[in-house]
Coordinates of C-alpha atoms in Angstrom, one line a residue:
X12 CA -10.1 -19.1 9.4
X13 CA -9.6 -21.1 12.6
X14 CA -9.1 -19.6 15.8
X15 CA -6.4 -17.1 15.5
X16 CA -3.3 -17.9 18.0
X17 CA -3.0 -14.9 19.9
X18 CA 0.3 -16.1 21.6
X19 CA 1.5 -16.2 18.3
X20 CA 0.5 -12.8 17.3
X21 CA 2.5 -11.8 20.8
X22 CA 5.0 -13.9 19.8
X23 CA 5.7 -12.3 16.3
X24 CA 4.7 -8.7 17.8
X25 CA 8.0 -9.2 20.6
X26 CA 9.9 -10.5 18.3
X27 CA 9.6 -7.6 15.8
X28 CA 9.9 -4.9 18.3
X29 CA 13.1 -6.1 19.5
X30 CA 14.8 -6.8 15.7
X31 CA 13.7 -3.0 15.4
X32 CA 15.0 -1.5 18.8
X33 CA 18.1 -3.4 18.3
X34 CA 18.4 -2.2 14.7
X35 CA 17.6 1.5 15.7
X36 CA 20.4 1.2 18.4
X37 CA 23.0 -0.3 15.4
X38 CA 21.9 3.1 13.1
X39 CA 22.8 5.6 15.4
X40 CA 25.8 3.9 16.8
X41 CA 26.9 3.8 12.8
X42 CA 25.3 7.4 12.6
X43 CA 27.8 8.8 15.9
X44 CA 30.6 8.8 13.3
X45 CA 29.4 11.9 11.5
X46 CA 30.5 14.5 14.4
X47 CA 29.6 17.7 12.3
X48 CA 25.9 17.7 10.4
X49 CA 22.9 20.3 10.9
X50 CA 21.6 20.6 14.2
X51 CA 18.6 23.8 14.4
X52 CA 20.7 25.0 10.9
X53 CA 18.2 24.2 8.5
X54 CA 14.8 24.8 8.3
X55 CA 12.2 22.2 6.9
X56 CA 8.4 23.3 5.6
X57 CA 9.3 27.0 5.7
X58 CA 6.2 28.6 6.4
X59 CA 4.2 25.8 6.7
X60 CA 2.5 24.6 10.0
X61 CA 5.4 21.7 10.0
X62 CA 8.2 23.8 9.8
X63 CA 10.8 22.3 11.7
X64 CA 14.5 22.3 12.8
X65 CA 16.7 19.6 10.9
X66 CA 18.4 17.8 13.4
X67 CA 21.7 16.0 13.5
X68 CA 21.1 12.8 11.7
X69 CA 22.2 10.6 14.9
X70 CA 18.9 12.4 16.8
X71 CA 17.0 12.1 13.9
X72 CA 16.8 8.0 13.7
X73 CA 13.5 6.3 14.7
X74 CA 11.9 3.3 13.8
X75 CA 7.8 2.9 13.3
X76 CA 6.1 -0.8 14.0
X77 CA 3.5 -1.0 11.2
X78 CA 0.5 -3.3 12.6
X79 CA -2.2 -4.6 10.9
X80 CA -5.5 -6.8 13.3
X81 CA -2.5 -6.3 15.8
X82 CA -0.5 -8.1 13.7
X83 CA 3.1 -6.5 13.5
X84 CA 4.1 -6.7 10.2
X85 CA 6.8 -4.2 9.1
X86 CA 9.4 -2.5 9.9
X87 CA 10.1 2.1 9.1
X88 CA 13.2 3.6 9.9
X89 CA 12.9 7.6 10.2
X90 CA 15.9 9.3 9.3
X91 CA 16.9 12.8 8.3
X92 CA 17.1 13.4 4.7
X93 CA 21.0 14.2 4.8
X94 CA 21.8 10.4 5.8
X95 CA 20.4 9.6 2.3
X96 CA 22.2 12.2 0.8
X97 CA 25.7 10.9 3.0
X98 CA 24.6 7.0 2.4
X99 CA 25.0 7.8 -1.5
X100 CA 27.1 11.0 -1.6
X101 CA 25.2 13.2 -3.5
X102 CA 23.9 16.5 -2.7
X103 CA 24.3 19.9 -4.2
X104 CA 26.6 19.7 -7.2
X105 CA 27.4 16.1 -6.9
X106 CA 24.4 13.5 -8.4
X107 CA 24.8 9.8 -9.1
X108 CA 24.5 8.8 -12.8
X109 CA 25.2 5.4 -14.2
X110 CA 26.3 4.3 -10.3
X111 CA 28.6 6.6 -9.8
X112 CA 28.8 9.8 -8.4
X113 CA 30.1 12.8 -10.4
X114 CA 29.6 16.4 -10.6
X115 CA 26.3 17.7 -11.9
X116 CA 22.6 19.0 -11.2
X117 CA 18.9 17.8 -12.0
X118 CA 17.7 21.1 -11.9
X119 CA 17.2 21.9 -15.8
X120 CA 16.9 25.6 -14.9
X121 CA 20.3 25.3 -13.2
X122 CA 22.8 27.3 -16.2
X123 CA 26.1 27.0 -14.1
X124 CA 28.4 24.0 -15.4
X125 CA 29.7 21.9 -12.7
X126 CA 33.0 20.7 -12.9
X127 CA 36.0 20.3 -10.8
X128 CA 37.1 17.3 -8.2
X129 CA 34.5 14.4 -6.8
X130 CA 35.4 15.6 -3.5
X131 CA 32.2 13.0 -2.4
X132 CA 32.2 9.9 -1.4
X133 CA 29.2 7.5 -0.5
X134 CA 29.3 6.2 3.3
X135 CA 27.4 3.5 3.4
X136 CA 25.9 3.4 7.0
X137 CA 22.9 2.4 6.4
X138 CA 22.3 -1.0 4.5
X139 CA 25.2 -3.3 6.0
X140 CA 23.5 -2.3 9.8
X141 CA 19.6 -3.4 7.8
X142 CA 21.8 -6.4 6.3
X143 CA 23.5 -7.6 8.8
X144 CA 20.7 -8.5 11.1
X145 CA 17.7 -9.4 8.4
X146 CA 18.7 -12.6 8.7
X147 CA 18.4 -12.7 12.3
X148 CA 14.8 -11.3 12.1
X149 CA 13.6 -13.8 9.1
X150 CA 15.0 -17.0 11.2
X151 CA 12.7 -15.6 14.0
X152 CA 9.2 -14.9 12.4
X153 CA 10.2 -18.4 10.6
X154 CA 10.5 -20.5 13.7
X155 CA 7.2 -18.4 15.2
X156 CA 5.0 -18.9 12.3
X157 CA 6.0 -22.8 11.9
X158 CA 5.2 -23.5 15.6
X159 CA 2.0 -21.8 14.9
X160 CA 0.9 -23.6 12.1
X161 CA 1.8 -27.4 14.1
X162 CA 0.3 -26.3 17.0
X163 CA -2.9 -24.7 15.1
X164 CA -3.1 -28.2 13.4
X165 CA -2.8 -29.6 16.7
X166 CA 0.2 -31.9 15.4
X167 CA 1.9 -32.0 18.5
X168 CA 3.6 -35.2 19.7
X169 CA 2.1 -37.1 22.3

């Protein structure tokens, strides 16, 4: 491989860590609307050497860079496991089957018969604020990695 652009790799690198900062600002401004949630309620890893406090899930929302030969090339949100369970509305006694959600369990050991009202409904927080700005971020890396390529063939105009 030819001489590897590092202006480019900076390039891509910036442009990656700001989609994800602006992104992680986006989640927990959609994640402000849930004003009640856990905060020090629930215990994770119970005995464990990561037992932790569940936080509330607006605290809870971080982003990691994954890099690879200082390449950034992805992209982790870190979110409390409740804001799956509000992003599809499911939890205990309400599962999703067939795309919907309903009353119900996984557990097989569970004997109790669920019934009554779907008093759940999903939220979706999460995807449209990933959605929305995607585009954004594949424009970007586009445009970085095209430059790259003309100027690594040195196809300039003179």
């Amino acid at each position: 491989m030819a001489n590897l652009n590092t202006n480019w790799v900076q390039e891509q690198n910036i442009a990656l860590k700001g989609w994800a900062n602006l992104v992680t600002g986006k989640l927990k401004n959609s994640a402000t609307r849930f004003k009640k949630g856990k905060s020090g309620m629930v215990l994770r890893g119970k005995g464990t050497k990561y037992e932790r406090a569940e936080d509330k899930l607006v605290n809870s929302i971080s982003r990691k860079i994954y890099m690879a030969s200082g390449l950034a090339e992805g992209v982790g949100f870190k979110i409390e496991r409740h804001g799956i369970f509000v992003h599809k509305g499911v939890g205990f006694g309400y599962i999703v089957q067939n795309g919907m959600v309903i009353r119900g369990s996984r557990n097989p050991k569970l004997k109790v018969k669920l019934s009554g009202p779907i008093n759940r409904k999903p939220v979706n927080w999460f995807n449209p604020q990933i959605n929305a700005y995607i585009p954004d971020l594949a424009d970007k890396i586009a445009a970085i990695n095209a430059d790259s390529v003309i100027n690594e063939l040195n196809g300039r105009i003179k």
